[in-house]
CSV table of C-alpha atoms and ligand atoms in Angstrom, one decimal:
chain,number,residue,atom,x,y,z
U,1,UNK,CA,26.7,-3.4,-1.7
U,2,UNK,CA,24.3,-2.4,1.1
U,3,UNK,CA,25.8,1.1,1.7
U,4,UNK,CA,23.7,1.8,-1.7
U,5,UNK,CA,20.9,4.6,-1.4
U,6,UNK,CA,17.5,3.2,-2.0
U,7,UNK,CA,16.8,5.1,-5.2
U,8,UNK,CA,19.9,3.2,-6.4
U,9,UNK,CA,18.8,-0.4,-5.4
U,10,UNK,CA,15.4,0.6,-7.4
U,11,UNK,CA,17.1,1.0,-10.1
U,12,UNK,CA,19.9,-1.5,-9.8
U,13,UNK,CA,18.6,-4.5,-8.4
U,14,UNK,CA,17.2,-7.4,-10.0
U,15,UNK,CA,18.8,-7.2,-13.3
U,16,UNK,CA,20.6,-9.9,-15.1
U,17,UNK,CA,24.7,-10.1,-15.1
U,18,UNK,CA,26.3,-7.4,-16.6
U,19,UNK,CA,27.5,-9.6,-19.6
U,20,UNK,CA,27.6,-9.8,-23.6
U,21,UNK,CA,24.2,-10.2,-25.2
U,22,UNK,CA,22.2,-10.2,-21.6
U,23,UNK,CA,19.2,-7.9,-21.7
U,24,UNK,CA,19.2,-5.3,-18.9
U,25,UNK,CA,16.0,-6.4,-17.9
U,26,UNK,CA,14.9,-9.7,-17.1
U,27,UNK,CA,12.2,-10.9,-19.8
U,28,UNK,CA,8.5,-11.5,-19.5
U,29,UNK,CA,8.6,-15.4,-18.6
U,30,UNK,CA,5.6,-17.0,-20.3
U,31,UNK,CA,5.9,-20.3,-19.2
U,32,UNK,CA,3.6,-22.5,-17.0
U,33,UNK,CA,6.3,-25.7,-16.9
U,34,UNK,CA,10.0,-26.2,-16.9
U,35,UNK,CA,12.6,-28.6,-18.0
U,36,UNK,CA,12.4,-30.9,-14.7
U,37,UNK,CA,15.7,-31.2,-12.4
U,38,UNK,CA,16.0,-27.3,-11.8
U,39,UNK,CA,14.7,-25.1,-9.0
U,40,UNK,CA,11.4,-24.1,-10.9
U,41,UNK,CA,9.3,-27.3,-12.2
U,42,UNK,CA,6.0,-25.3,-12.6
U,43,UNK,CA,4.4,-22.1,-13.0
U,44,UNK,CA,2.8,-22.0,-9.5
U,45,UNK,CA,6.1,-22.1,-8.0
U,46,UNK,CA,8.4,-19.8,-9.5
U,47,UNK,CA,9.3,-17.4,-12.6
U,48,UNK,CA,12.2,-15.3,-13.7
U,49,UNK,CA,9.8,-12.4,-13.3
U,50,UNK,CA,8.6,-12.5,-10.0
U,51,UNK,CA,11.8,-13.3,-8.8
U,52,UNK,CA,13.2,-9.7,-10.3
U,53,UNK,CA,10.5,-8.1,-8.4
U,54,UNK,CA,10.9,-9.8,-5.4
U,55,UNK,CA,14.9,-9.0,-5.1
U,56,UNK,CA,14.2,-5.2,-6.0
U,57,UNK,CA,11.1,-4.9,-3.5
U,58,UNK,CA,12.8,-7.6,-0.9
U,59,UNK,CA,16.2,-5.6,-0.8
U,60,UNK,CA,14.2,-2.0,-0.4
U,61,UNK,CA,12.1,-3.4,2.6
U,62,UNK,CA,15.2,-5.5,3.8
U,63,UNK,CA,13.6,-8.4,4.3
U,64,UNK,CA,12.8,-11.4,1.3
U,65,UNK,CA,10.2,-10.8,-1.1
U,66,UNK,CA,6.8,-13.3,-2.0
U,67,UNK,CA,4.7,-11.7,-4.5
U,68,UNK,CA,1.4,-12.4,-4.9
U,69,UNK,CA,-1.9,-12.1,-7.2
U,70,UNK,CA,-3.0,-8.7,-5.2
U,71,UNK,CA,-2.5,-6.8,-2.1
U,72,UNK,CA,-5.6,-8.7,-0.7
U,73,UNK,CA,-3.8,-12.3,-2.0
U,74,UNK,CA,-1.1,-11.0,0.2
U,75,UNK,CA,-3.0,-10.3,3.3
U,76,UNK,CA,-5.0,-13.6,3.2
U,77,UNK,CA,-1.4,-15.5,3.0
U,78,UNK,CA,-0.3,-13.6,6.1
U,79,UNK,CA,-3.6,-13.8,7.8
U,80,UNK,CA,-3.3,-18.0,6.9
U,81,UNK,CA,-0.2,-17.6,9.5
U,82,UNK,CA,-3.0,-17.2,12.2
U,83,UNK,CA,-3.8,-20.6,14.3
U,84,UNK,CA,-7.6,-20.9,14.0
U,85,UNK,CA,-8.9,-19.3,16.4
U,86,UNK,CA,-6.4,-17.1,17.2
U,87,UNK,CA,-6.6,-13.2,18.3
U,88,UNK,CA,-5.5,-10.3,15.6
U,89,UNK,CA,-5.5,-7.1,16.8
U,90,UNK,CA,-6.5,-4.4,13.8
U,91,UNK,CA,-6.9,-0.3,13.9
U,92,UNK,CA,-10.1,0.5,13.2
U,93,UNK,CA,-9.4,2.6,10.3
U,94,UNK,CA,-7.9,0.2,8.0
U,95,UNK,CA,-8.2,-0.1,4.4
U,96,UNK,CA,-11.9,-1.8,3.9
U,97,UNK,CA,-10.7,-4.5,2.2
U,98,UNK,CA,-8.4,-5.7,5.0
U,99,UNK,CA,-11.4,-5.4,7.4
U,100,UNK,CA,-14.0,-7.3,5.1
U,101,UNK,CA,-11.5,-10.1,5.1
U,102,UNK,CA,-10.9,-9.9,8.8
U,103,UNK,CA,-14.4,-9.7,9.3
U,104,UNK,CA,-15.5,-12.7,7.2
U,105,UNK,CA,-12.9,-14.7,9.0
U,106,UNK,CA,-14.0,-13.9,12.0
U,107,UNK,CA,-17.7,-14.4,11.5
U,108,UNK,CA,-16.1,-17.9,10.1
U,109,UNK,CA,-14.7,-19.1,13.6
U,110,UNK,CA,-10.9,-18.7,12.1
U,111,UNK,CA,-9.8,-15.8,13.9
U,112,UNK,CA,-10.7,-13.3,16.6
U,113,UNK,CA,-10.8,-10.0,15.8
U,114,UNK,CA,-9.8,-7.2,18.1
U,115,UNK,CA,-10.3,-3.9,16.3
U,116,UNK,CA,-8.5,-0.8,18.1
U,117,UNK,CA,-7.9,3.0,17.9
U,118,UNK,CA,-3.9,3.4,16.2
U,119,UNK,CA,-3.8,6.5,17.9
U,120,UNK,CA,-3.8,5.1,21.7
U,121,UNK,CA,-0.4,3.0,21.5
U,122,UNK,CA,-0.8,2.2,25.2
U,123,UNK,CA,-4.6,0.4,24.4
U,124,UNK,CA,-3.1,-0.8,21.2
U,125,UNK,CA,-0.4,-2.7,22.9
U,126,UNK,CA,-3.0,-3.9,25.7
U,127,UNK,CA,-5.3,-5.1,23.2
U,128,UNK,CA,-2.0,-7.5,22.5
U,129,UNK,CA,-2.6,-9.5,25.1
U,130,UNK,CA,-3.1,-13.3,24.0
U,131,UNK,CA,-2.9,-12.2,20.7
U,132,UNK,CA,-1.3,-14.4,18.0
U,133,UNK,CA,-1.0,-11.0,15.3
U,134,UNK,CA,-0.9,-7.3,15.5
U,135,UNK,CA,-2.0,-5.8,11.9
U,136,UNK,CA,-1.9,-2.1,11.0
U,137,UNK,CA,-1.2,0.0,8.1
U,138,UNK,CA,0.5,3.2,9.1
U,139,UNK,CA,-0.6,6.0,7.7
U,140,UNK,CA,-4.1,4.6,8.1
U,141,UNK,CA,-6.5,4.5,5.2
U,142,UNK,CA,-8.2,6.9,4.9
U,143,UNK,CA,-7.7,9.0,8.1
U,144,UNK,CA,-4.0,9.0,7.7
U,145,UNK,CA,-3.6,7.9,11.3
U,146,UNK,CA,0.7,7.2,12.2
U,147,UNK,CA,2.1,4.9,14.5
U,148,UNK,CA,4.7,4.7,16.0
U,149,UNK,CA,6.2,1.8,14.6
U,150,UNK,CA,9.0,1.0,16.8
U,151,UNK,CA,6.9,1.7,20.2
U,152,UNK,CA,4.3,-1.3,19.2
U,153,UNK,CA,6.3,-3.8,17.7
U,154,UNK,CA,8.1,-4.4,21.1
U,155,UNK,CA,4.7,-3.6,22.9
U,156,UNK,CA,3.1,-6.4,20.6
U,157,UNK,CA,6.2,-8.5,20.8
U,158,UNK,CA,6.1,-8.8,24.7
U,159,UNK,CA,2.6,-10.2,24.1
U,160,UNK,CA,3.9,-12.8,21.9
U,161,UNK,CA,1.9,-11.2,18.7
U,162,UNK,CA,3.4,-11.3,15.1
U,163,UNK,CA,3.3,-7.7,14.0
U,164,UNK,CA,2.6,-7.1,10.6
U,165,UNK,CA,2.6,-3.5,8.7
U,166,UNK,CA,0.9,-2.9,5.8
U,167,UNK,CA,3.2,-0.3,4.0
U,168,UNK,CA,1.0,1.0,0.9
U,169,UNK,CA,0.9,4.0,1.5
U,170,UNK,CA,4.6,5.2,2.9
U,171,UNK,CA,6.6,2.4,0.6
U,172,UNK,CA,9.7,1.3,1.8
U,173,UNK,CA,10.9,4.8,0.8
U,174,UNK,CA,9.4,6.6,3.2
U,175,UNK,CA,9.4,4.0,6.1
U,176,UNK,CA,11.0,0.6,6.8
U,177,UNK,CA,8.7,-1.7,9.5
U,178,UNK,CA,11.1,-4.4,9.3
U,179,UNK,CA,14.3,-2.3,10.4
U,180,UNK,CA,12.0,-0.7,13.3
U,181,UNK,CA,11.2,-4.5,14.6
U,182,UNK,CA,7.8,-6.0,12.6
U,183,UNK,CA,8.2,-8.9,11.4
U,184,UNK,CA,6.1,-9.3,8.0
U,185,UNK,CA,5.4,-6.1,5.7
U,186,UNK,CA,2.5,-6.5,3.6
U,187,UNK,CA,2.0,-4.3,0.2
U,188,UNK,CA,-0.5,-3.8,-2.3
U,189,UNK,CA,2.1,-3.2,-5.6
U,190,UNK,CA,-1.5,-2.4,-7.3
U,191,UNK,CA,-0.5,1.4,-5.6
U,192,UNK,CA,3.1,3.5,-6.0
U,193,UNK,CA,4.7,0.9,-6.5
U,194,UNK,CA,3.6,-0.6,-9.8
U,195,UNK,CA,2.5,3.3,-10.0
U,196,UNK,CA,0.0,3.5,-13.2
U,197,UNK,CA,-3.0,2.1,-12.4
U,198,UNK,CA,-2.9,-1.0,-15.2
U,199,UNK,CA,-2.5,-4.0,-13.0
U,200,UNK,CA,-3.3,-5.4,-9.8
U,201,UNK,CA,-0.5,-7.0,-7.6
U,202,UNK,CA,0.6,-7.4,-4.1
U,203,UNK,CA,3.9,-9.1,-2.1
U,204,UNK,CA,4.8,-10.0,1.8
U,205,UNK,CA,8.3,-9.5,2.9
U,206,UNK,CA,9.7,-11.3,5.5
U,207,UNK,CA,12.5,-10.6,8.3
U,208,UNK,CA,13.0,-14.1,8.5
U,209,UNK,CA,13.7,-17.5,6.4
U,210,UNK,CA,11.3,-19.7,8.4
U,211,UNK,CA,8.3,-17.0,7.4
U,212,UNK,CA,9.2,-16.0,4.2
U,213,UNK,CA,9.3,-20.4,3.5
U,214,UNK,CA,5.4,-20.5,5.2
U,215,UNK,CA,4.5,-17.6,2.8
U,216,UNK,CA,6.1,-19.5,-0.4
U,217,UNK,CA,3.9,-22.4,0.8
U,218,UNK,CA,0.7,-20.2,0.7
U,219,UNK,CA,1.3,-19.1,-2.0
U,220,UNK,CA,2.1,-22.3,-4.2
U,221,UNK,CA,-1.3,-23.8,-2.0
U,222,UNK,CA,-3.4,-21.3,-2.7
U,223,UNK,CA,-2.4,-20.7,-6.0
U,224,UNK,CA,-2.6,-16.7,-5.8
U,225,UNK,CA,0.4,-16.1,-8.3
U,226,UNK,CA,1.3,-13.0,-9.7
U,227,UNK,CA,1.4,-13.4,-14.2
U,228,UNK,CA,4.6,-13.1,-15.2
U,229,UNK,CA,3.5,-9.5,-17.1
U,230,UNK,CA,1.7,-8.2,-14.5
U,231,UNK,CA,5.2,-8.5,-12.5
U,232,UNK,CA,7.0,-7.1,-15.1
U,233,UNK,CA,5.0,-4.2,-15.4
U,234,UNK,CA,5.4,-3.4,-11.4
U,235,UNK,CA,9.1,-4.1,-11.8
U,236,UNK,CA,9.1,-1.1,-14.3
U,237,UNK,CA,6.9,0.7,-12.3
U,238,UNK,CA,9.2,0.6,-9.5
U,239,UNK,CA,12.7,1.7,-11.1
U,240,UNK,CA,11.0,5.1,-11.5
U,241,UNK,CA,9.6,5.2,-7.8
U,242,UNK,CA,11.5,7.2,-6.0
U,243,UNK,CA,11.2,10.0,-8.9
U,244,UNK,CA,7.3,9.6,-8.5
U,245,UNK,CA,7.2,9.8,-4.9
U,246,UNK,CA,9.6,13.2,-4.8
U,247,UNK,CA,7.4,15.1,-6.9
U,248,UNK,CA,4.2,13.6,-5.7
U,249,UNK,CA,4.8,14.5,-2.5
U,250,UNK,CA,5.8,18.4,-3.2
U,251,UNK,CA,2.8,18.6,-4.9
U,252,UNK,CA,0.8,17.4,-1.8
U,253,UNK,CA,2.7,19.8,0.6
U,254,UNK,CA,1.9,22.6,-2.2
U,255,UNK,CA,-2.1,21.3,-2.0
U,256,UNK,CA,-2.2,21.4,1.4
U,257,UNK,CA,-0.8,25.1,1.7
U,258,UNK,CA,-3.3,26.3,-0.9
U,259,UNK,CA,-6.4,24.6,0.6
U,260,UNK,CA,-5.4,24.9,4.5
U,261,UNK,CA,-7.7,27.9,4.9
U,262,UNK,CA,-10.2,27.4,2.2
U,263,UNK,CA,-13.8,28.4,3.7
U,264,UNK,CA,-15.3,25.1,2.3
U,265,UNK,CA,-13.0,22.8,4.1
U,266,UNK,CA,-13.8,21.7,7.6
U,267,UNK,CA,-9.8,20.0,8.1
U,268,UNK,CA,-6.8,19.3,5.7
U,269,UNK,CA,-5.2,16.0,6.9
U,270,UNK,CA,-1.7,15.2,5.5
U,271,UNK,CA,1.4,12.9,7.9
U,272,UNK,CA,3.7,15.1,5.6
U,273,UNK,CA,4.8,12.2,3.8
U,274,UNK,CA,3.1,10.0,0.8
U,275,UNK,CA,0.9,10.9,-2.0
U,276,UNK,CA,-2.3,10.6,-0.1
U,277,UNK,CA,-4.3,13.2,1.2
U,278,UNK,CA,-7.4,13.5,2.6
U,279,UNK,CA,-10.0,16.8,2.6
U,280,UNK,CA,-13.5,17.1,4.6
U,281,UNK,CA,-15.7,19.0,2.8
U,282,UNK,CA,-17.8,21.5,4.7
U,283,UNK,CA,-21.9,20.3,4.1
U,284,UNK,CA,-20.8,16.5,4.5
U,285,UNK,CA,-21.6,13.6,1.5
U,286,UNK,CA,-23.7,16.0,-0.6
U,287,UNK,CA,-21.1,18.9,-0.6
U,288,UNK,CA,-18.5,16.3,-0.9
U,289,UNK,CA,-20.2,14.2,-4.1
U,290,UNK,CA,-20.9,18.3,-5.3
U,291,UNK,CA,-17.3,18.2,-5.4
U,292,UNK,CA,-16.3,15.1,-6.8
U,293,UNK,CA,-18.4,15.4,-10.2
U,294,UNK,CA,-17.2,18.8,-10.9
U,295,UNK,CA,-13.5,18.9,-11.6
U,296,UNK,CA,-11.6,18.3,-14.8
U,297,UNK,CA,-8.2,17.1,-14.1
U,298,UNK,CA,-9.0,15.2,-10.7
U,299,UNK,CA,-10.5,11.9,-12.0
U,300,UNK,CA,-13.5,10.5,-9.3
U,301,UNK,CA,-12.1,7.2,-9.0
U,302,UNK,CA,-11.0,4.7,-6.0
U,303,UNK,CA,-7.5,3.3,-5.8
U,304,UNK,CA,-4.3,5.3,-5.3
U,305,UNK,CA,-0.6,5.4,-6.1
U,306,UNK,CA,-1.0,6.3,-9.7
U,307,UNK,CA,0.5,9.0,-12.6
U,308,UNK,CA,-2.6,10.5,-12.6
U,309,UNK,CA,-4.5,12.5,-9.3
U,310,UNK,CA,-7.7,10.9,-8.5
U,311,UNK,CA,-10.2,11.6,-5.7
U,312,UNK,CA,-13.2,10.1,-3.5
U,313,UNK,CA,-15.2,10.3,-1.1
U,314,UNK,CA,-14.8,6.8,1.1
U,315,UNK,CA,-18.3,6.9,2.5
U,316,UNK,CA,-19.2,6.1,-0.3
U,317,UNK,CA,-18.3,2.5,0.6
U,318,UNK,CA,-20.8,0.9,2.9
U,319,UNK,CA,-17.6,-0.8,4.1
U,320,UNK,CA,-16.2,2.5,5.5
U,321,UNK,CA,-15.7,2.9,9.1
U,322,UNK,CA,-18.6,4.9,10.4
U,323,UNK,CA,-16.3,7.0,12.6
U,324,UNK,CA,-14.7,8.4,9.0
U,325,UNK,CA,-16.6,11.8,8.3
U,326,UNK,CA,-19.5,11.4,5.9
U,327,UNK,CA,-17.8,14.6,3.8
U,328,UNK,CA,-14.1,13.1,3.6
U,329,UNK,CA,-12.9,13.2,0.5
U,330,UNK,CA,-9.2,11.2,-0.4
U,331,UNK,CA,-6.8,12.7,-2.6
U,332,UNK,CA,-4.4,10.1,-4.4
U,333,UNK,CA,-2.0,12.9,-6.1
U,334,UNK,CA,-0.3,12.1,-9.2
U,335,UNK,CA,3.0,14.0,-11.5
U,336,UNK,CA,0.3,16.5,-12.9
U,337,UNK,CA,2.0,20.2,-12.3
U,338,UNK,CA,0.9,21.3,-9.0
U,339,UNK,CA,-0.9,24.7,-10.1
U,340,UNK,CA,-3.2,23.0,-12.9
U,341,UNK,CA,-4.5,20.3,-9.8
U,342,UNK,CA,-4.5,23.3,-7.4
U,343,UNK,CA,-7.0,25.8,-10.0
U,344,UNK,CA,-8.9,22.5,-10.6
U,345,UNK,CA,-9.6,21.8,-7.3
U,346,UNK,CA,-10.2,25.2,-5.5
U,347,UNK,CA,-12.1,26.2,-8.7
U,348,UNK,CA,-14.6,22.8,-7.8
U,349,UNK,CA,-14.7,24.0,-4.3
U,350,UNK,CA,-15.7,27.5,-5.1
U,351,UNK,CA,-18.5,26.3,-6.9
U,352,UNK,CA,-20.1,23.6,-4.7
U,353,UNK,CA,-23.5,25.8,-3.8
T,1,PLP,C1,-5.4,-1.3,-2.2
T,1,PLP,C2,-4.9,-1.6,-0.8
T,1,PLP,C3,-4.9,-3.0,-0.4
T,1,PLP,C4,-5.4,-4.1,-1.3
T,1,PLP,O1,-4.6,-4.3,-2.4
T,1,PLP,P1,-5.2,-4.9,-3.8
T,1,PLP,O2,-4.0,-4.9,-4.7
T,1,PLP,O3,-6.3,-4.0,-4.2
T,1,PLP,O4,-5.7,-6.3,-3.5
T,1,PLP,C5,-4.4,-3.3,0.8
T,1,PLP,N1,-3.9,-2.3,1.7
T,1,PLP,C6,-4.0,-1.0,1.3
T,1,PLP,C7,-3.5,0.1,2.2
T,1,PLP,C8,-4.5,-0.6,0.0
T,1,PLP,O5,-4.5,0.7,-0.3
C-alpha cells in the first residue's frame, strides 16, 4: 500500500501478520545462533528485531534499511564504500564526529578529503570532480546550513560521485534524499528517531540492491550490530515520531518568535523545520557557558532528538569547526510546553551579567 501517509507506515509497518495469538509487535530476539538451514544462522547476520526496524525506517526513507551499532557504525560502513584513496567531498560544518572519522582516514592514506562550504552549490559540485563520494548532512550541524538536495545529487552525479545524505536532523519526515536522487541516506537512530535519549543506534538505507548487499557485508565484517533491545527500543521510539516531531517543531517556531529580538542574542538560526535550533549569545563562550549553567528546565547536555530540551554550546568541542561562533549555543527542543521552556530560557538570558 504505498499510497499510505508516512505517519501511517510508522505506525504500521514492521509488525507481524495480523493473526490469532501473534503479538502486535515483533519480540526482543535474544539469540546469538539459529537452527541451521534458515536465512539467519548467527547473530552477526540477522534478527527479528533489526529486521522490524529496518522495514519501518527502510519504507519511510524508500529505500532498504541496514542498521547498525551507531550513527558513526553507519558512517564508517558507507565510508568502507570508498576505494582507498579515493576523493570525498564533505561541508565543512558537519557533525564533529563525521569529520574526526573523515579526518583520521585521511591522515591514514584511505581517503582524500575535500572539505567545502554547503552553501556554494556551484563550488560544492566543482569540488566533485574525480570524486568517488559526496557527503553532507542537510540542515548542517550546528549551523543549520540547507542544501539543495536535488541540485547536488545530479551535480555530484555528473562527476561520478556517490552522494550520500546524512538525514538526522530532518528524518525522513521532513525530507527524503533518496526520492530527490542520493543514493545512500545515513542516520544516527541515537536522535528523533529512537527519540529518548536511552540508547545509541544508527542505519544506512539504500536506493539500490547491489548497495544495500555491500552494506550487509560491512556490517556482518565489521561486526557493528545493533542488540536486539537496543532496536526494539528505536522501533518504539519511532511509531510515536511523527507526534514528537509536530509538537517539537511548533515549540521551536514559538522559541524563535520569543527570542528573535532578545537584546542578548546576536542571531536566531532556525531552516523552519526539525527540532534543532541554534542561538549566538551576545559576549561569545563566557556569556554563552553564563547561560548554559543557569536554567532549570533546559538540561546542558550534548546529543539531540530527545523528550526532553537540552542545550550547548558546540565550541565547547575542540572538534568544532573554528568558523562556528565561539557564543553559539544548540537548542535540541523536546515535548516540554512551550511557555515553561520559553520563561526558562529568556529568564537565563536576562540574567547572564
Ligand atoms: C549524533 C550524530 C551522528 C553520530 O551518531 P551516533 O549515534 O552518536 O554514533 C551522526 N550524524 C549526526 C548529524 C548526528 O547528530
Amino acid at each position: 500500500m504505498s499510497h499510505l501517509h508516512p505517519e501511517t507506515v510508522a505506525v504500521t509497518a514492521g509488525r507481524p501478520a495480523h493473526e490469532s495469538d501473534q503479538p502486535l509487535n515483533v519480540p526482543i530476539h535474544l539469540a546469538s545462533t539459529y537452527v541451521a538451514g534458515g536465512e539467519l544462522e548467527y547473530g552477526r547476520y540477522g534478527n527479528p528485531s533489526w529486521a522490524a526496524f529496518e522495514d519501518v525506517l527502510g519504507a519511510l526513507e524508500g529505500g532498504r534499511c541496514i542498521s547498525l551499532a551507531s550513527g558513526i557504525a553507519a558512517t564508517s560502513a558507507v565510508l568502507d564504500l570508498v576505494a582507498p584513496g579515493g576523493i570525498v567531498v564533505a561541508p565543512r560544518h558537519s557533525y564533529t564526529g563525521t569529520i574526526l572519522q573523515l579526518e583520521d582516514r585521511a591522515a591514514a592514506g584511505r581517503v582524500v578529503l575535500r572539505l567545502v562550504d554547503l552553501t556554494d552549490a556551484d563550488a560544492v559540485i566543482a569540488a566533485c570532480e574525480g570524486a568517488a563520494m559526496l557527503w553532507f548532512e542537510s540542515p548542517t550541524n550546528p549551523a543549520l546550513e540547507v542544501a539543495d538536495i536535488a541540485a547536488l545529487t545530479s551535480g555530484a552525479h555528473a562527476h561520478g560521485a556517490l552522494v550520500v545524505v546524512d538525514n538526522t536532523f530532518a528524518t525522513p519526515l521532513r525530507q527524503k534524499p533518496l526520492a530527490q536522487g542520493a543514493d545512500l541516506v545515513v542516520h544516527s537512530a541515537t536522535k528523533a528517531i529512537s527519540g529518548h535519549s536511552d540508547l545509541i543506534m544508527g542505519a544506512v538505507i539504500a536506493a539500490d540492491a547491489a548497495h544495500a548487499e555491500q552494506l550487509v557485508a560491512r556490517r556482518s565484517l565489521g561486526g557493528a550490530v545493533p542488540s536486539a533491545f537496543e532496536a526494539f527500543l528505536a522501533l518504539r521510539g519511532l511509531r510515536t515520531l511523527a507526534v514528537r516531531l509536530d509538537r517539537a517543531e511548533a515549540t521551536a517556531r514559538e522559541l524563535v518568535k520569543r527570542l528573535s529580538d532578545h537584546p542578548r542574542l546576536e542571531q536566531v538560526r532556525y531552516p523552519g523545520f526539525s527540532t534543532v535550533v541554534s542561538i549566538v549569545v551576545r559576549g561569545g563562550a563566557e556569556a554563552a557557558d553564563a547561560l548554559t549553567g543557569s536554567t532549570k528546565l533546559w538540561i546542558h547536555a550534548t546529543s539531540l532528538g530527545g523528550v526532553e530540551s537540552t542545550f550547548e554550546r558546540r565550541r565547547r568541542w575542540a572538534a568544532e569547526a573554528d568558523t562556528i561562533p565561539a557564543g553559539l549555543v544548540r537548542l535540541s527542543v523536546g515535548l516540554e510546553h512551550a511557555d515553561d521552556l520559553a520563561d526558562d530560557l529568556i529568564r537565563a538570558l536576562d540574567a547572564i551579567g
